[in-house]
PDB file of C-alpha atoms in Angstrom:
ATOM      1  CA  MET L   1      14.886  16.590   7.984  1.00 66.00           C
ATOM      2  CA  SER L   2      13.119  14.653   5.228  1.00 92.00           C
ATOM      3  CA  ARG L   3      14.229  11.307   6.703  1.00 95.00           C
ATOM      4  CA  GLU L   4      12.895  12.183  10.152  1.00 96.00           C
ATOM      5  CA  ARG L   5       9.555  13.366   8.763  1.00 96.00           C
ATOM      6  CA  PHE L   6       9.271  10.242   6.625  1.00 97.00           C
ATOM      7  CA  VAL L   7       9.912   7.979   9.633  1.00 96.00           C
ATOM      8  CA  GLU L   8       7.518  10.028  11.767  1.00 96.00           C
ATOM      9  CA  LEU L   9       4.681   9.558   9.260  1.00 96.00           C
ATOM     10  CA  MET L  10       5.455   5.960   8.301  1.00 96.00           C
ATOM     11  CA  THR L  11       5.542   4.701  11.899  1.00 96.00           C
ATOM     12  CA  PRO L  12       1.756   4.929  12.414  1.00 95.00           C
ATOM     13  CA  ALA L  13       1.115   3.898   8.803  1.00 95.00           C
ATOM     14  CA  LEU L  14       3.110   0.689   9.279  1.00 94.00           C
ATOM     15  CA  THR L  15       1.651   0.067  12.716  1.00 92.00           C
ATOM     16  CA  ARG L  16      -1.877   0.045  11.294  1.00 92.00           C
ATOM     17  CA  PHE L  17      -0.898  -1.788   8.087  1.00 92.00           C
ATOM     18  CA  SER L  18      -3.249  -4.713   8.659  1.00 91.00           C
ATOM     19  CA  GLN L  19      -6.163  -2.342   9.268  1.00 91.00           C
ATOM     20  CA  ASP L  20      -5.270  -0.388   6.128  1.00 93.00           C
ATOM     21  CA  LEU L  21      -5.413  -3.576   4.060  1.00 94.00           C
ATOM     22  CA  LYS L  22      -8.965  -4.178   5.257  1.00 93.00           C
ATOM     23  CA  SER L  23      -9.842  -0.576   4.386  1.00 95.00           C
ATOM     24  CA  VAL L  24      -8.416  -0.942   0.872  1.00 96.00           C
ATOM     25  CA  LEU L  25     -10.465  -4.116   0.509  1.00 95.00           C
ATOM     26  CA  ARG L  26     -13.608  -2.090   1.332  1.00 94.00           C
ATOM     27  CA  MET L  27     -12.628   0.386  -1.396  1.00 96.00           C
ATOM     28  CA  VAL L  28     -12.331  -2.454  -3.905  1.00 96.00           C
ATOM     29  CA  GLU L  29     -15.902  -3.373  -3.040  1.00 94.00           C
ATOM     30  CA  ASP L  30     -17.240   0.209  -3.214  1.00 96.00           C
ATOM     31  CA  PRO L  31     -19.181   0.768  -6.473  1.00 96.00           C
ATOM     32  CA  GLU L  32     -18.983   4.550  -5.958  1.00 97.00           C
ATOM     33  CA  ILE L  33     -15.248   4.383  -6.683  1.00 97.00           C
ATOM     34  CA  ASP L  34     -14.373   4.260 -10.383  1.00 97.00           C
ATOM     35  CA  ASP L  35     -13.480   0.838 -11.794  1.00 95.00           C
ATOM     36  CA  GLU L  36      -9.904   1.817 -12.704  1.00 96.00           C
ATOM     37  CA  SER L  37      -9.181   2.825  -9.106  1.00 97.00           C
ATOM     38  CA  ARG L  38     -10.909  -0.265  -7.756  1.00 97.00           C
ATOM     39  CA  SER L  39      -8.802  -2.468 -10.057  1.00 97.00           C
ATOM     40  CA  GLU L  40      -5.666  -0.641  -8.937  1.00 97.00           C
ATOM     41  CA  ALA L  41      -6.680  -1.159  -5.298  1.00 97.00           C
ATOM     42  CA  ALA L  42      -7.311  -4.860  -5.944  1.00 97.00           C
ATOM     43  CA  GLY L  43      -3.905  -5.000  -7.617  1.00 96.00           C
ATOM     44  CA  VAL L  44      -2.123  -3.548  -4.599  1.00 97.00           C
ATOM     45  CA  LEU L  45      -3.802  -6.179  -2.436  1.00 96.00           C
ATOM     46  CA  LEU L  46      -2.731  -8.926  -4.855  1.00 95.00           C
ATOM     47  CA  HIS L  47       0.778  -7.491  -4.747  1.00 95.00           C
ATOM     48  CA  VAL L  48       0.841  -7.597  -0.941  1.00 93.00           C
ATOM     49  CA  ILE L  49      -0.349 -11.210  -0.715  1.00 92.00           C
ATOM     50  CA  SER L  50       1.697 -12.552  -3.629  1.00 88.00           C
ATOM     51  CA  SER L  51       4.933 -10.663  -3.731  1.00 74.00           C
ATOM     52  CA  SER L  52       8.271 -10.664  -2.035  1.00 70.00           C
ATOM     53  CA  GLY L  53       8.032  -6.883  -2.112  1.00 85.00           C
ATOM     54  CA  VAL L  54       8.676  -3.908  -4.341  1.00 91.00           C
ATOM     55  CA  ILE L  55      11.978  -3.098  -2.630  1.00 92.00           C
ATOM     56  CA  PRO L  56      14.481  -5.828  -3.463  1.00 87.00           C
ATOM     57  CA  GLY L  57      16.575  -7.312  -0.703  1.00 88.00           C
ATOM     58  CA  VAL L  58      14.541  -6.166   2.291  1.00 90.00           C
ATOM     59  CA  ARG L  59      12.441  -8.408   4.482  1.00 87.00           C
ATOM     60  CA  GLY L  60      10.075  -8.138   7.399  1.00 84.00           C
ATOM     61  CA  VAL L  61       8.748  -4.750   8.361  1.00 89.00           C
ATOM     62  CA  LEU L  62      10.854  -2.917   5.749  1.00 91.00           C
ATOM     63  CA  ARG L  63       9.407  -5.167   3.044  1.00 90.00           C
ATOM     64  CA  HIS L  64       5.964  -4.043   4.140  1.00 92.00           C
ATOM     65  CA  LEU L  65       7.088  -0.422   4.149  1.00 95.00           C
ATOM     66  CA  GLY L  66       7.198  -0.775   0.367  1.00 95.00           C
ATOM     67  CA  ASP L  67       3.615  -2.064   0.456  1.00 95.00           C
ATOM     68  CA  VAL L  68       2.532   0.872   2.635  1.00 96.00           C
ATOM     69  CA  LEU L  69       4.074   3.292   0.137  1.00 97.00           C
ATOM     70  CA  LEU L  70       2.337   1.577  -2.773  1.00 97.00           C
ATOM     71  CA  ILE L  71      -0.982   1.808  -0.948  1.00 97.00           C
ATOM     72  CA  ARG L  72      -0.436   5.562  -0.491  1.00 97.00           C
ATOM     73  CA  LEU L  73       0.089   6.002  -4.231  1.00 98.00           C
ATOM     74  CA  VAL L  74      -3.054   3.981  -4.984  1.00 98.00           C
ATOM     75  CA  LEU L  75      -5.059   6.024  -2.462  1.00 97.00           C
ATOM     76  CA  ASN L  76      -3.865   9.202  -4.149  1.00 98.00           C
ATOM     77  CA  ASP L  77      -5.185   7.876  -7.465  1.00 98.00           C
ATOM     78  CA  VAL L  78      -8.533   7.023  -5.851  1.00 97.00           C
ATOM     79  CA  ARG L  79      -8.695  10.550  -4.432  1.00 97.00           C
ATOM     80  CA  ALA L  80      -7.985  12.052  -7.875  1.00 98.00           C
ATOM     81  CA  ARG L  81     -10.399   9.871  -9.853  1.00 97.00           C
ATOM     82  CA  SER L  82     -13.262   9.478  -7.340  1.00 97.00           C
ATOM     83  CA  PRO L  83     -13.068  12.469  -4.982  1.00 97.00           C
ATOM     84  CA  ASN L  84     -16.600  12.151  -3.576  1.00 97.00           C
ATOM     85  CA  ALA L  85     -16.240   8.460  -2.751  1.00 97.00           C
ATOM     86  CA  PHE L  86     -12.770   9.110  -1.347  1.00 97.00           C
ATOM     87  CA  GLN L  87     -14.199  11.828   0.907  1.00 96.00           C
ATOM     88  CA  LYS L  88     -16.771   9.364   2.229  1.00 96.00           C
ATOM     89  CA  HIS L  89     -13.988   6.918   3.109  1.00 96.00           C
ATOM     90  CA  ALA L  90     -11.909   9.749   4.604  1.00 95.00           C
ATOM     91  CA  GLN L  91     -14.736  10.506   7.027  1.00 95.00           C
ATOM     92  CA  GLN L  92     -14.871   6.854   8.052  1.00 94.00           C
ATOM     93  CA  LEU L  93     -11.087   6.368   8.146  1.00 92.00           C
ATOM     94  CA  PRO L  94      -9.522   9.674   9.184  1.00 93.00           C
ATOM     95  CA  GLU L  95      -6.436   8.057  10.730  1.00 91.00           C
ATOM     96  CA  MET L  96      -5.616   6.450   7.388  1.00 91.00           C
ATOM     97  CA  LEU L  97      -6.668   9.075   4.868  1.00 93.00           C
ATOM     98  CA  GLU L  98      -6.230  12.494   6.498  1.00 94.00           C
ATOM     99  CA  PRO L  99      -2.410  12.263   6.585  1.00 96.00           C
ATOM    100  CA  LEU L 100      -2.239  11.114   2.932  1.00 96.00           C
ATOM    101  CA  SER L 101      -0.976  14.400   1.475  1.00 97.00           C
ATOM    102  CA  ASP L 102       1.664  14.742   4.189  1.00 97.00           C
ATOM    103  CA  GLU L 103       2.722  11.111   3.734  1.00 97.00           C
ATOM    104  CA  LEU L 104       3.065  11.526  -0.024  1.00 97.00           C
ATOM    105  CA  GLY L 105       5.051  14.731   0.438  1.00 97.00           C
ATOM    106  CA  ALA L 106       7.390  13.087   2.933  1.00 97.00           C
ATOM    107  CA  MET L 107       7.774  10.044   0.686  1.00 97.00           C
ATOM    108  CA  ARG L 108       8.716  12.178  -2.317  1.00 97.00           C
ATOM    109  CA  ALA L 109      11.109  14.329  -0.262  1.00 97.00           C
ATOM    110  CA  TYR L 110      12.876  11.304   1.229  1.00 97.00           C
ATOM    111  CA  LEU L 111      12.907   8.983  -1.795  1.00 97.00           C
ATOM    112  CA  ASP L 112      13.282  11.642  -4.496  1.00 95.00           C
ATOM    113  CA  ASP L 113      13.420  10.013  -7.957  1.00 95.00           C
ATOM    114  CA  ARG L 114      13.236   6.537  -6.375  1.00 96.00           C
ATOM    115  CA  VAL L 115       9.458   7.058  -6.156  1.00 97.00           C
ATOM    116  CA  SER L 116       9.359   6.292  -9.882  1.00 96.00           C
ATOM    117  CA  VAL L 117      10.026   2.630  -9.067  1.00 95.00           C
ATOM    118  CA  LEU L 118       6.894   2.553  -6.938  1.00 96.00           C
ATOM    119  CA  GLU L 119       4.838   4.473  -9.504  1.00 97.00           C
ATOM    120  CA  ARG L 120       5.783   1.983 -12.220  1.00 95.00           C
ATOM    121  CA  ALA L 121       4.636  -0.867  -9.987  1.00 95.00           C
ATOM    122  CA  VAL L 122       1.283   0.845  -9.334  1.00 96.00           C
ATOM    123  CA  ALA L 123       0.721   1.324 -13.077  1.00 96.00           C
ATOM    124  CA  LYS L 124       0.799  -2.480 -13.495  1.00 94.00           C
ATOM    125  CA  PHE L 125      -1.661  -3.254 -10.688  1.00 95.00           C
ATOM    126  CA  PRO L 126      -4.909  -3.319 -12.728  1.00 94.00           C
ATOM    127  CA  LYS L 127      -3.493  -6.182 -14.822  1.00 92.00           C
ATOM    128  CA  LEU L 128      -1.783  -8.009 -11.950  1.00 91.00           C
ATOM    129  CA  ASN L 129      -2.669 -11.680 -11.711  1.00 90.00           C
ATOM    130  CA  HIS L 130      -2.202 -14.030  -8.755  1.00 90.00           C
ATOM    131  CA  GLN L 131      -3.311 -17.651  -8.628  1.00 88.00           C
ATOM    132  CA  GLY L 132      -5.497 -17.126 -11.688  1.00 89.00           C
ATOM    133  CA  HIS L 133      -7.222 -14.045 -10.291  1.00 89.00           C
ATOM    134  CA  GLN L 134      -6.655 -10.792 -12.143  1.00 92.00           C
ATOM    135  CA  ALA L 135      -7.113  -7.517 -10.286  1.00 94.00           C
ATOM    136  CA  SER L 136      -9.810  -6.294 -12.658  1.00 93.00           C
ATOM    137  CA  ALA L 137     -11.721  -9.570 -12.213  1.00 93.00           C
ATOM    138  CA  CYS L 138     -11.705  -9.025  -8.449  1.00 92.00           C
ATOM    139  CA  VAL L 139     -13.786  -5.918  -9.154  1.00 93.00           C
ATOM    140  CA  GLU L 140     -16.081  -7.398 -11.797  1.00 90.00           C
ATOM    141  CA  ASP L 141     -16.551 -11.004 -10.717  1.00 88.00           C
ATOM    142  CA  THR L 142     -18.212 -12.048  -7.447  1.00 90.00           C
ATOM    143  CA  GLU L 143     -16.210 -15.275  -7.139  1.00 91.00           C
ATOM    144  CA  SER L 144     -12.875 -13.472  -7.614  1.00 91.00           C
ATOM    145  CA  SER L 145     -13.973 -10.753  -5.203  1.00 92.00           C
ATOM    146  CA  MET L 146     -14.779 -13.348  -2.544  1.00 93.00           C
ATOM    147  CA  TRP L 147     -11.446 -15.059  -3.201  1.00 94.00           C
ATOM    148  CA  LEU L 148      -9.601 -11.736  -2.715  1.00 94.00           C
ATOM    149  CA  TYR L 149     -11.433 -11.082   0.545  1.00 93.00           C
ATOM    150  CA  ASP L 150     -10.472 -14.528   1.866  1.00 93.00           C
ATOM    151  CA  ALA L 151      -6.878 -14.268   0.607  1.00 92.00           C
ATOM    152  CA  VAL L 152      -6.319 -10.890   2.266  1.00 92.00           C
ATOM    153  CA  HIS L 153      -7.715 -12.115   5.571  1.00 90.00           C
ATOM    154  CA  GLU L 154      -5.617 -15.272   5.388  1.00 89.00           C
ATOM    155  CA  ALA L 155      -2.484 -13.176   4.791  1.00 86.00           C
ATOM    156  CA  LEU L 156      -3.388 -10.989   7.768  1.00 82.00           C
ATOM    157  CA  ILE L 157      -3.553 -14.063   9.981  1.00 79.00           C
ATOM    158  CA  ASP L 158      -0.563 -15.965   8.590  1.00 72.00           C
ATOM    159  CA  GLU L 159       1.982 -13.405   7.433  1.00 72.00           C
ATOM    160  CA  ILE L 160       1.446  -9.883   8.706  1.00 76.00           C
ATOM    161  CA  ASP L 161       2.342  -9.929  12.344  1.00 71.00           C
ATOM    162  CA  PHE L 162       4.295  -7.000  13.742  1.00 76.00           C
ATOM    163  CA  ASP L 163       3.646  -4.376  16.348  1.00 83.00           C
ATOM    164  CA  GLU L 164       4.751  -0.833  17.074  1.00 88.00           C
ATOM    165  CA  GLU L 165       8.014  -1.971  18.702  1.00 91.00           C
ATOM    166  CA  ASP L 166       8.940  -3.930  15.556  1.00 90.00           C
ATOM    167  CA  VAL L 167       8.092  -0.900  13.422  1.00 93.00           C
ATOM    168  CA  ILE L 168      10.154   1.528  15.494  1.00 94.00           C
ATOM    169  CA  ARG L 169      13.137  -0.842  15.585  1.00 94.00           C
ATOM    170  CA  GLU L 170      13.067  -1.526  11.840  1.00 93.00           C
ATOM    171  CA  LEU L 171      12.525   2.094  10.799  1.00 95.00           C
ATOM    172  CA  LYS L 172      15.815   2.988  12.480  1.00 95.00           C
ATOM    173  CA  GLN L 173      17.335   1.179   9.482  1.00 95.00           C
ATOM    174  CA  VAL L 174      15.073   2.794   6.873  1.00 96.00           C
ATOM    175  CA  ASP L 175      18.046   3.970   4.801  1.00 96.00           C
ATOM    176  CA  ARG L 176      18.464   0.318   3.745  1.00 95.00           C
ATOM    177  CA  ILE L 177      15.651   0.836   1.224  1.00 95.00           C
ATOM    178  CA  LEU L 178      17.412   3.624  -0.682  1.00 94.00           C
ATOM    179  CA  ALA L 179      20.103   1.677  -2.582  1.00 94.00           C
ATOM    180  CA  PRO L 180      17.784  -1.123  -3.779  1.00 94.00           C
ATOM    181  CA  LEU L 181      15.261   1.417  -5.048  1.00 94.00           C
ATOM    182  CA  ALA L 182      18.000   3.500  -6.668  1.00 94.00           C
ATOM    183  CA  SER L 183      19.213   0.401  -8.536  1.00 92.00           C
ATOM    184  CA  ARG L 184      15.773   0.130 -10.198  1.00 90.00           C
ATOM    185  CA  VAL L 185      15.216   3.798 -11.053  1.00 88.00           C
ATOM    186  CA  ARG L 186      16.616   3.597 -14.582  1.00 75.00           C
ATOM    187  CA  ARG L 187      15.193   0.174 -15.478  1.00 65.00           C
TER     188      ARG L 187
END
């Protein structure tokens, strides 16, 4: 049951992944969101554009499933730290933010203690650095913020190209993420 619910909720989340990245970018730029959450959000974007993924050994759509899960954890932190600003974004982005609690519940039920691997990655996001741009600087510095905006849009054009058929096909093999995550639980 938990696997089916996880796949059911992650299918639309993965399908709109590129749109979600743009939405997270708007949160980074929102001064009503606390700086820690904004730095974490910038860090998840840096992770997406710079990394081979949080789940070792998976590529393509399943690699981006790890990114989608990380974004959900970051969004949960934004909701906890800046509830009023989060609510404003939720009204503008209901398809992304209304299912957040259900997505997190399904993620925890399916991944169990493997979620700790993702949580450890999120904890490092505010200090993440890519090409000389630190996540916190992308919040504080106009030049770094503009660089992040351009880098995210470039990644959307060059690297993130899959549709609902790709998502459905790849999620049939979602169990492939379990062993690699399990291998990192105790690290």
